[in-house]
Every structure is written in C-alpha cells, then in structure tokens.
Amino acid sequence: MSIPSAEVAADFRDALQDLKQNSRPEINNLTIIAKENTEHAQAISHELESHIKATRPEFKLPALYVLDSIVKNVGTPYTVYLGRNLYRTFMDAYLVMNESTRKAMEGLLRTWKQPVPESMDPRPVFSPEVTGDIENALNKIRSVQVQSTPAHRPVHALPPRPAAIAAWRNTPTPPQNGARQSASQDPRIRAPYPPVQQFGLYPPSMPAPNPYGQPQSQNEPVSSVDLEDLKTEVAKSISDSQQAFAYNPADANLKQRLDALIALKTMLNTKALTPASLRDIQTQIRNLAPLPGPAPMPTFNPPTSIPPPNMHSQLHSAPPVFPPASAPPINIAQLLANMRPPMPPVTNPAAAPSTPNLADLLRRVSSPAQSSSTPAVASFYPPPFPVPPPISTPVQAPAVPAPAPAGTPTANLAQLLAQFSKPAAAPPAPVTQPVPPFPVSLPQLLSQPPVAGPVPGSAEWLLNALKVLPTNGTPSNTTPMASEPMTRQSSAPTSVLNEVELTTASMKKPRLHLISRLYEAYSNQCASCGRRFENTPQGKEKKARHMDWHFKVKDPQNLKRAIHRSWYISEKEWVEYRETDETSPDEPTNGSSGTATAVKKQAKDRYVPVPQDAAIAQAPCAICQERFETQWLVEANDFVWMDAIQVGGKIYHATCWEEYSKGAGIPMPSTPERGVLGKRKAEVSTPTSGKKPRAY
Amino acid sequence: MISLPGLNLGAQPAEPLNVPALSATRTQDLAANTEYRFEVSFSRTLTLKLLSGTAEFLGTELAPASSYTFQGTKGAVFTWHGCKLEISGEADSEYVAEETQMMGYANAHFALESLREKSAQNCELGPRVLIVGPENAGKTTLARTLTAYAVKTGRQPMVVNLDPRQGMLSVPGSFTAAAFSSIVDVEEGWGSSPISGPSPIPVKMPLVYHYGLKDPEEGKVFKPLVTRMALAVTSRLEEDKASKQAGFIIDSPGGISQGKAGVYENIEHIISEFSVNVLFVLGSERLYSDLSRKYANRPTDEAVHVVRLEKSGGCVDRTEEYMKALRHAQIRAYFFGHGENTLAPHSQAANYDDLTIFKISDSTDNSAFGPDDDNVYAPTTSLYERITPSSSIVNSLLAITSASANDRQDTIRDSSVRGYMYVADIDEGKKRVKLLSPQPGQVPTNALVMGTFPEDVAALVS
Ligand SMILES: Nc1ncnc2c1ncn2[C@@H]1O[C@H](COP(=O)(O)OP(=O)(O)OP(=O)(O)O)[C@@H](O)[C@H]1O
Ligand SMILES: [Mg+2]
Ligand SMILES: [Zn+2]
Ligand SMILES: [Zn+2]
C-alpha cells in the first residue's frame, strides 16, 4: 500500500489551485505529479475535472493546458478517465469563456484529434467519438452565434502564451500494444483470444513536444487534411452561405453555391475520397469567393501546401498485396503481416506525379460506369502560395468565382458538384463497385483511406469473406485463397446461415465463426453507447447521424425544463407508425404519409416573437411554469421564444402544449411561421423526423 | 422540479440506499466464452465498466470505458472474445461461469437470420417466434438477447410481451408490443417509452394494453387481448417493411407452460392467433416433448419449428419479494424515470364524478359488486364493475384506456391504453381524489380500468 488516493489528490488539488496563469513550470510540475501517480489516475483526473469546472473562467484555460499536457505526456490511463467526461469538462468551460479563450480551446481540441506529434502511435490523443461530440457541439454553437449576431463578429485574438520554452519530453515511449493494430483473429479458434486484444480502448499517448511554446493555430500540423476538419469547414461554409443567402435571397449564385456545398457535404459523408482529393476540396473551399451582404467573411487558415502523411493509414490502407484471382494460395499470416501500416508512414501522396484531379475523382466516386468523356480540366493543385482573398469579387453565374491561378478550380467545383447532385448519378455502394474502367492502378485503389468500405479484393474484404466461410474447425493459416470467395460474395452469407438449421440438435453445435457477423461485420463502433455500424459509406452516414443524436441528447438546453412521460400512442397511430430511430435519414419512411407529415412541424421548432407587453414577457409557460428562452432568430429578424406556441392569448412551450393536447385529444393548432431550426436541420441532414411521435 | 401543492413527491426508492461509502474498485479478467454473473439487490448498486475486449449484457454490447450501473438486477456479462472489466460496488453474489448457453442463443439468432434473409428476398413475413418455458427458465433473457442481436444485425424486430408479472416498456400488468430499431437499454430493462425530452438511449414506441391480472389463466381477458394484439401487430407488419422482414418475438409468462394434462390452451391460442412458426422451449423436456408432438404433423405452410434450448445455469429463482420490488421499480420508473433521467409527474385533483373507474371483477369473488352503484354493465357481463372511489383504491394504478366511459365492456377491454395514473389519496369527506399523472392537463374522461394486479404501491408518493 502506498499513499492513499485522497492524499495524492489533495496535493494535486493544492498545486492546481495555485495555477493562475499559463505557467509552464507549474504545468510541468502538475504533469509530473500525474505521471508519478498513475495508480491514482482516477482521483487525479477527478480533481482536475472538478477544478476546471469550479475555478473562475480566467483560470480554466491554464487548467485545461494541464489536462492537455497530461494526456499527451502521460497518456493512459488519463486519456481514459478524462476522455469519459471530456465533453462536459470541455463544453462547460467553453460556454463561459470569452471569444479569444474559446479560440485557444478550439486549438487544443484540434490537437486532440491528431496523434501526439512525433509519436509512433497513429491514433489520435482522444478517440474521434470523444472529440467528435465536442466538435459537433462547437459547430452548433457557432451556427447559433452567427444567427444571433448577424452583423458583428469579433476578430479572434490569439490567447496570450508564455514565451517559447524548451520542449518538455521525459516520458519514454511506452511499448505499443501492437495487438490492437493487428488484424482481427479468426473467431473459430478459442485459444487465440487474449483477454486484451484488438478492441482496446484509447491510445496510450506518446510523449509530445511542447505544444505550449507557440500559438496553437500555427502549431498544429497544417498539412493534414482531416476528414472531420474538412467537414467542419464545409459545414461552416454552408452556414455562412445560408447566412448570406438570408440577406440576399434573390442571389441565384449564392443559392447555387449553397446547393453545391450541400452536395459536397453529402459526398464527404458518403463517399470515399483520397487524401489528395480531400486536400483539393479543402483548397477550393478556402478559396471560395467572399460572401456578399452583412455576412461576415469566413476566416480560414492559409491553404495547405505540404501534403499530409496519411493519418488514417491503418489496417485498411494496405499496400497492394492482393493477388489476382488466379494466384496461388497465399499465406494468411503473411497477409496479415503485410497489412500493418508502414511505420513511420512514408507515403507522400502529392509527390505522386499523377494525382488524379478532382474531376476524375468525383466522377470515379459517383458513377463508375460513366466513361471519362468529360475532358479533364486543369488539375486542382493548390496555388503555390496563399492567395489573399479578394476584396469584392462580383459573383457571376454560373460559376462561383474565386482567384484561380491555375485554371478555374472553383468553377469546376461548382460544375462538378452540380453534376454530382443530379439524381441520375446516384452511385452504387462502393462495396459492389467493379474496378473502374479508367486507368487507375490497383495500388491506388487499395491506398484509399479507410472511409471506404472494404474494397472488393482488398485484404480486409478478403478477410471478411474468409471469416464467414464454413470451416472444418481446424485453425488454419494456409487457407487456400481461390476465386471462390469473391464470386460468392453476395451469396456466401446466405449459404452460411442456411447451414444453421432450426432444430434442437443444431442449436448445440459450436459455430464461433459466425460471431464475426455480430462484431467484425460492423467494425465501426460508437464509443459512447456501443452501437455498431458497418464500415461502409452508408454505415458512416448512419453513424454520423447517430453521433449527432448523441449530441442533441447531451445538449444542456434540454435539461432546463421538466421532462415527463408521454402518453402512449393509440392503436391506430401505432399501426401506422414507422420507426425513425436516431440513425434514420430525414425523409418520411413511407410515402403515403409523406406530404402530410412533411408539413407538420416539430413542436420545438415553433416560436413566437417575444411579446411587447412586459407583463406577458415575464410570464412563464402556464403548463410547466418555466420561463421561455429568448433568442435572436435571423429568419424572423426578431427576438423570439423558441419552442413556444400561442393558444387563446396564452403562450406555452410548444412541446408542453403538444404533450398536453395529445393527452386531451385537442388538435395542435397550425401556425403559419416556419421553423428555421427545422429547416437548418434538414439541410445538414440531422435526423429530424417529420412524424409526430418521435423516437428520441 | 415543479412544486406540487398538496403532495410531497419524491423519486426515492422505497428501500434506503445502502451503498458502501467507498466500495473497492476491482478488475476482472474474463476469458473468451465465459460470463460474469451477478446479483445486486435494490438497496445496492454495482457499476461495471469494460476496460478492454468486448462484452455484452443480455446480448447488448457494452460501450468501451462507459460505466453501467445496476440496481435490483440479476444478470450476466458475457464475452465472446475475452475482456477486462472494472467492477465497483457490492454484489450480493457474483462469480464467473465457464459454461454458458450463449452459443445456443447465438445459433438461435443465426437460424432466425437465415429465415429473415429469405423473407427479405420474397417480401414475406419474417420468423414469428414464441418463447415458452417454466418460470425463471430464462425466457425474457432469451427474448432480449435475440432482440439485441437482431438489432445489431440491422433488423427491426417486433417484441411482444404477454407476461403481466414484468412489464416491457410499461408497468407490470400491461401487455405491450414495440418494434426495436435502436439498441436495447442495458441498465433499464427493455428501455423507456417516449418522454417529453431527450433520452440517453433512444426510446421505444410501445402499443400498450391493460391486462390487470396476475396470471394468464384467470379471468376472461387473456385470450381476447392476445387476439386483439395479434390483429394490431399483423396489421402493422403488413405495411411496415422493416419490421415485417424481421418478424416478431413473443415473451410469455411461465404460467402458460404449466398446462393441464398436457394441454397448453394459452400457448396454442397464441400460436394460432399470431401464426407463430418458431417455438423456442426453454428447459423443460416435458413441455418440449408435449409441444413437438402436438405440432409434429402440420402442413408445411403452417409448420411450427419446435426447438428446445437449454436453460442457462445462471438463471436464478426470483423470490416473490424480489419480484415485488422489481414491479415497484417499474411503476416508479414510469412516473419518475430511471436513474439520472428523472421525470416530473403531476399531481391532480378530481371529484368522484369526474372519474369513470371500472374494476376487473375477480372471477373468484363474484359477489363483490358494489351495491351502491347503479351499474348497468354488471348484469350482462362480468368483466368489469364500475366503482365509486373509496379509500380502498388508494395506492392503486388506473389504466387510462382509449375507450370512452360509455363504451361496451368488450370495447373497453380491447382498447389500448394511453397511460397510467396513480391514486395518491382520497378525501372521502370532500369526495375528492388526488391523482398522480405522468403529465399536466385535464383529468381524462376516458374509461379508467383498475385491475387486481399489480398490487398497491404504497411508497410511490410520500
Ligand atoms: N446467464 C445468466 N446469468 C445470470 N443471471 C441470469 C442468467 N440468465 C438469466 N438470468 C437471470 O435469471 C432470472 C430469470 O431469468 P428470466 O427473467 O429470463 O426468466 P423467465 O423465464 O423470463 O422468468 P419468468 O417466468 O419469471 O418470466 C432473471 O433475473 C435473469 O436476469
Ligand atoms: Mg420473463
Ligand atoms: Zn452511440
Ligand atoms: Zn412549458
């Protein structure tokens, strides 16, 4: 027995309480306490969380730097403990911060989505699920801010930082648990399952070079085009454009740009793109013309110029080891060995002389059957140097103008996106996609980032195919690999299950090889609730909506009002009800009720203008006795109460009234105003169901 | 929290929480294909966290690094791949079992999946499953596991609960049906029906009927309700493609598996009304042999696959005391929510005249008709008697049916339920009733039904 946790925690707390500014030595000291007391990690993490929560806003940021230093320099188990409540810890602090401190926090968050710099561990500091939730929340907050302060946005100042100090790095590189990286094992074999294996948790963090020496925004590796970051940028462009569009509703170009951006967003969510194309897209987004009207200029980072190492390179970005169908049997062990990512990653996509241009790429992902008759346009390389955004480029139809040193990339983007959004170009699922007819080498295909589902013929796909094959029970590392698994691609699963007869005797047979259908077949797991998704574009899309749902549920706004049990729906409603779970897309699931329900608005998206009469403006909801939330609504161009409804001269929460009226059998009065929130949600494709009984 | 005049409401459980102040946190390694079985009473909590590997609780996978807190639960965390768990709190009993029935349950799932694949191809109704077996044989556990696996596989199975002793997404005494398209809750039984705010686990949308008796054999309500529910479920599935392909799973009360001289009237009734084609028999050899004989020679289009599954060694007999605590917890959760997700019910007052209460007449006690009541229904049918509130109904549940007070008794019986109210107090002098309702609003004028089960819940409102 060493010192009790409480004592260590108290020491740590004392030291924390002295931390009143961004002081490197003090942060180091706290990090060392944490590092030397990992057995008390839980207590220390708890202290740190409570301190960040309780301390005055101006002391929160230094404390967050402590958190950052600990997770980067010590890593596990702190990443686990702190990751658990990171959403709360981060968001609670963020909400009370001023603008510049928020920026600094966003900088921290960005680094948490990356591996620890110079670390050999390719995993991000915190898992994407953890940072994704926060990222979602920030996006929403930003869009709300944009709405409530349409004419003004402060220029973000960088937070004050201590002068550069020597890199602090005294943690030896922890042994990497390679098991996590290794390919999944054959579930037929009982013995090989070690108690701890590929489903491990958060990465043990690697030592970090001092991230505090320089302003964060320049410190982050600008070369990396993170898919999530790009999505964030696109989302932001969308919201900025929407904003501008609200002020210039007649601007067709703006509308076109908006459509293009939304199409792009869908594509990012659903299509597998190479790092090179991601970078191209990013460059173009950043070079979009400034928006007209009172909408603020989006401030973007300078365009990237250094191609990223492939941050995603993992199991999926295997080197081309796939043999032709007629190849001789291959050794699975060898295959698995080959599938490990090269370490350190040496790929430099931009160095490849023939990086396909975006036009090609888009065509490739959107319609493989289409011939490449469209003349290839100029390549989409970023300009060799950052181009300052033009002051007032007039917007011309149909292209979205932008400074275009090499060709007219943005015009192409608009065209391409327009092309892409045509329903005719609806792409088949990549899993069933044949090898495209245009010149694309197998290595190229296989080096796609893991956003792609297993490419047919890829090592991962092969593994999956092998896994579901019937087995004689003997573990084998020399399973012959003929063309059979490939040709049976679609029929294989059925035939495997046909073998499971519905008889008492059949139930007793061990069929451990089938268990992969419950795990590996859905390899994309939500870290907050454990739900699994397929590692396909559709699965990703579902998961994205699912994460969005988690976000909404966690929204502190939701906790403000009393919640009660709803009435059960009637038999008729139930018979007609179609599940809309948190991953369902927006559209009504059955066509018949589509028009009726689409008009019907979500109660919480209803609003009334804040009453002029002071007495009424002070009155609470007559049902729950709680006050209304005032917020600025761009669309109404007024301060409004959201989730409010006026019935017979009284104002209620719309959701309160809905519950009440449902129980009492009173129809919901229809009001003319359109809910702007509902509209926005539809555009970013969050799961808003048009249906009244909502599966929240 | 809303102030409720006249009532001092609390969501506190009846038994005092008696959690040790700082219970030791320990880790437990589980080898592949083993399970950690535990029992934790209502006065304690046990918290589990998956540190590494994979693990599932009744088929629902645990999220990595998330804490799951159990109270009043008996169950097992199983691992297919091996795992490390962090355990804190005190279990009343706990051990690791090497021999489990999970492979059998998984095989059952895969066999059903095979049928679902075929139905999807032919646009037919998926497997219609009924689970039978003696009490505590693991029927509900199997139903949950099969549901969880189906959901995991992207299906949307319909689940029907015909066991009044333990509610599914509602209070005990009710029968429910619901499609599951999102994960099954780990901590809160089958999960939660919709609430007016967000829920950390997606809510399910149940269709609810009130049965109001303890055993399926008594009274004249079980069979008609089965018929009615089969109608509703079948109508839903006709149009609901996703649920149609997945089929449904019916959980049944142990009582119907006792039978009389090898005849299992209620099982046969369920099979014929729901067109059941897969019958899982848990445990009992006798039941299996009786039923497989009965359904042996049926034409192929009406074939019933009778399949026996072993009873898990983990199944524990639950005492009447435990079952009662479980029921009270379910009723409390209906009004006050579960765990951290507290709900705010409303207290209401009503005059005697505002309420139309029908009491299910106990078939064993037909003389109990209220003499002071001009009951027009009692002579023609003995289903219900209309009662005037009296102190004897304090602490009982009233089902708010969707029928009106003047509807025929069989209409009332067959009508689905909109919710439940709890009789908190009666002022016989003023002829006033204090009610606890899930939500604010007027006191419903619908026909209210009071059963003999579940028993009164005294500690709900203190
Ligand atoms: N493998 C297991 N390990 C530990 N506990 C288990 C296991 N399987 C079932 N149990 C527990 O045993 C009890 C009985 O199981 P279950 O409720 O599934 O039986 P049942 O047949 O539905 O009972 P009833 O007839 O009362 O409805 C439950 O508390 C359940 O959680
Ligand atoms: Mg049961
Ligand atoms: Zn989730
Ligand atoms: Zn209200």
Short mmCIF file of N, CA, C and O in Angstrom, two decimals, chain B residues 13 97 113 123 148 166 202 212-213 219 223 230 259 282 313 340 373 391 396 400 410 430 446 448-449:
data_model
loop_
_atom_site.label_atom_id
_atom_site.label_comp_id
_atom_site.label_asym_id
_atom_site.label_seq_id
_atom_site.Cartn_x
_atom_site.Cartn_y
_atom_site.Cartn_z
N PRO B 13 -36.43 5.62 -3.91
CA PRO B 13 -36.86 4.24 -3.81
C PRO B 13 -37.34 3.92 -2.39
O PRO B 13 -36.97 4.61 -1.44
N ALA B 97 -18.71 -17.84 -14.76
CA ALA B 97 -19.15 -19.15 -15.25
C ALA B 97 -18.48 -19.46 -16.57
O ALA B 97 -18.45 -18.63 -17.47
N GLU B 113 -31.94 -15.41 -38.48
CA GLU B 113 -31.41 -14.55 -39.53
C GLU B 113 -31.54 -15.20 -40.90
O GLU B 113 -31.84 -14.54 -41.88
N CYS B 123 -40.12 -10.81 -49.80
CA CYS B 123 -41.06 -9.84 -49.24
C CYS B 123 -42.13 -10.52 -48.39
O CYS B 123 -43.31 -10.19 -48.44
N ALA B 148 -31.60 -8.07 -29.17
CA ALA B 148 -30.36 -7.28 -29.27
C ALA B 148 -29.53 -7.71 -30.47
O ALA B 148 -29.00 -6.87 -31.20
N GLN B 166 -44.06 -8.87 -15.27
CA GLN B 166 -42.91 -7.98 -15.50
C GLN B 166 -43.21 -7.18 -16.76
O GLN B 166 -43.41 -7.75 -17.82
N PRO B 202 -32.10 5.71 -27.11
CA PRO B 202 -33.33 6.02 -27.84
C PRO B 202 -34.55 5.31 -27.24
O PRO B 202 -34.47 4.14 -26.89
N GLY B 212 -54.08 -6.46 -16.17
CA GLY B 212 -54.57 -6.19 -14.82
C GLY B 212 -54.78 -7.39 -13.91
O GLY B 212 -55.33 -7.26 -12.83
N LEU B 213 -54.34 -8.56 -14.37
CA LEU B 213 -54.42 -9.75 -13.53
C LEU B 213 -53.04 -10.37 -13.44
O LEU B 213 -52.19 -10.13 -14.29
N GLY B 219 -59.66 -15.11 -15.22
CA GLY B 219 -60.38 -14.06 -15.92
C GLY B 219 -60.67 -14.39 -17.37
O GLY B 219 -60.31 -15.45 -17.87
N LYS B 223 -57.18 -14.28 -23.42
CA LYS B 223 -57.33 -14.69 -24.82
C LYS B 223 -57.82 -13.56 -25.73
O LYS B 223 -57.26 -13.36 -26.81
N ALA B 230 -52.63 -9.56 -31.65
CA ALA B 230 -52.19 -10.22 -32.88
C ALA B 230 -52.69 -9.44 -34.08
O ALA B 230 -51.98 -9.24 -35.06
N GLY B 259 -49.70 -25.90 -18.17
CA GLY B 259 -50.65 -26.75 -18.88
C GLY B 259 -51.52 -27.57 -17.96
O GLY B 259 -51.30 -27.64 -16.74
N LEU B 282 -37.74 -23.38 -23.50
CA LEU B 282 -36.57 -23.29 -22.64
C LEU B 282 -36.66 -24.31 -21.52
O LEU B 282 -37.67 -24.38 -20.81
N GLY B 313 -27.42 -22.08 -16.67
CA GLY B 313 -27.12 -22.30 -15.26
C GLY B 313 -27.17 -21.01 -14.45
O GLY B 313 -27.20 -21.03 -13.23
N GLU B 340 -30.53 8.62 -13.55
CA GLU B 340 -30.36 10.07 -13.55
C GLU B 340 -31.41 10.78 -14.38
O GLU B 340 -31.53 12.00 -14.34
N ASP B 373 -73.93 1.15 -6.37
CA ASP B 373 -73.62 1.62 -7.71
C ASP B 373 -74.70 1.20 -8.69
O ASP B 373 -75.07 0.03 -8.76
N SER B 391 -61.57 4.73 -0.16
CA SER B 391 -60.20 4.64 0.33
C SER B 391 -59.54 3.31 -0.05
O SER B 391 -58.33 3.18 0.00
N SER B 396 -53.47 2.46 -5.85
CA SER B 396 -53.54 1.56 -7.00
C SER B 396 -53.36 2.33 -8.30
O SER B 396 -53.39 3.55 -8.34
N ILE B 400 -55.56 4.37 -18.17
CA ILE B 400 -56.39 5.29 -18.96
C ILE B 400 -56.58 4.65 -20.32
O ILE B 400 -55.68 4.65 -21.16
N ASP B 410 -66.54 -4.93 -23.72
CA ASP B 410 -65.50 -5.58 -24.53
C ASP B 410 -64.70 -4.55 -25.32
O ASP B 410 -63.53 -4.76 -25.64
N LYS B 430 -64.72 15.12 1.27
CA LYS B 430 -64.93 16.07 0.16
C LYS B 430 -65.19 15.36 -1.16
O LYS B 430 -65.39 16.01 -2.19
N ASN B 446 -61.89 9.46 -20.09
CA ASN B 446 -61.92 8.11 -20.67
C ASN B 446 -62.28 7.07 -19.61
O ASN B 446 -62.23 7.35 -18.42
N LEU B 448 -61.52 4.37 -17.20
CA LEU B 448 -60.31 4.00 -16.46
C LEU B 448 -60.49 2.58 -15.95
O LEU B 448 -61.56 2.23 -15.46
N VAL B 449 -59.44 1.78 -16.08
CA VAL B 449 -59.56 0.39 -15.65
C VAL B 449 -58.58 0.11 -14.52
O VAL B 449 -57.42 0.50 -14.57
#
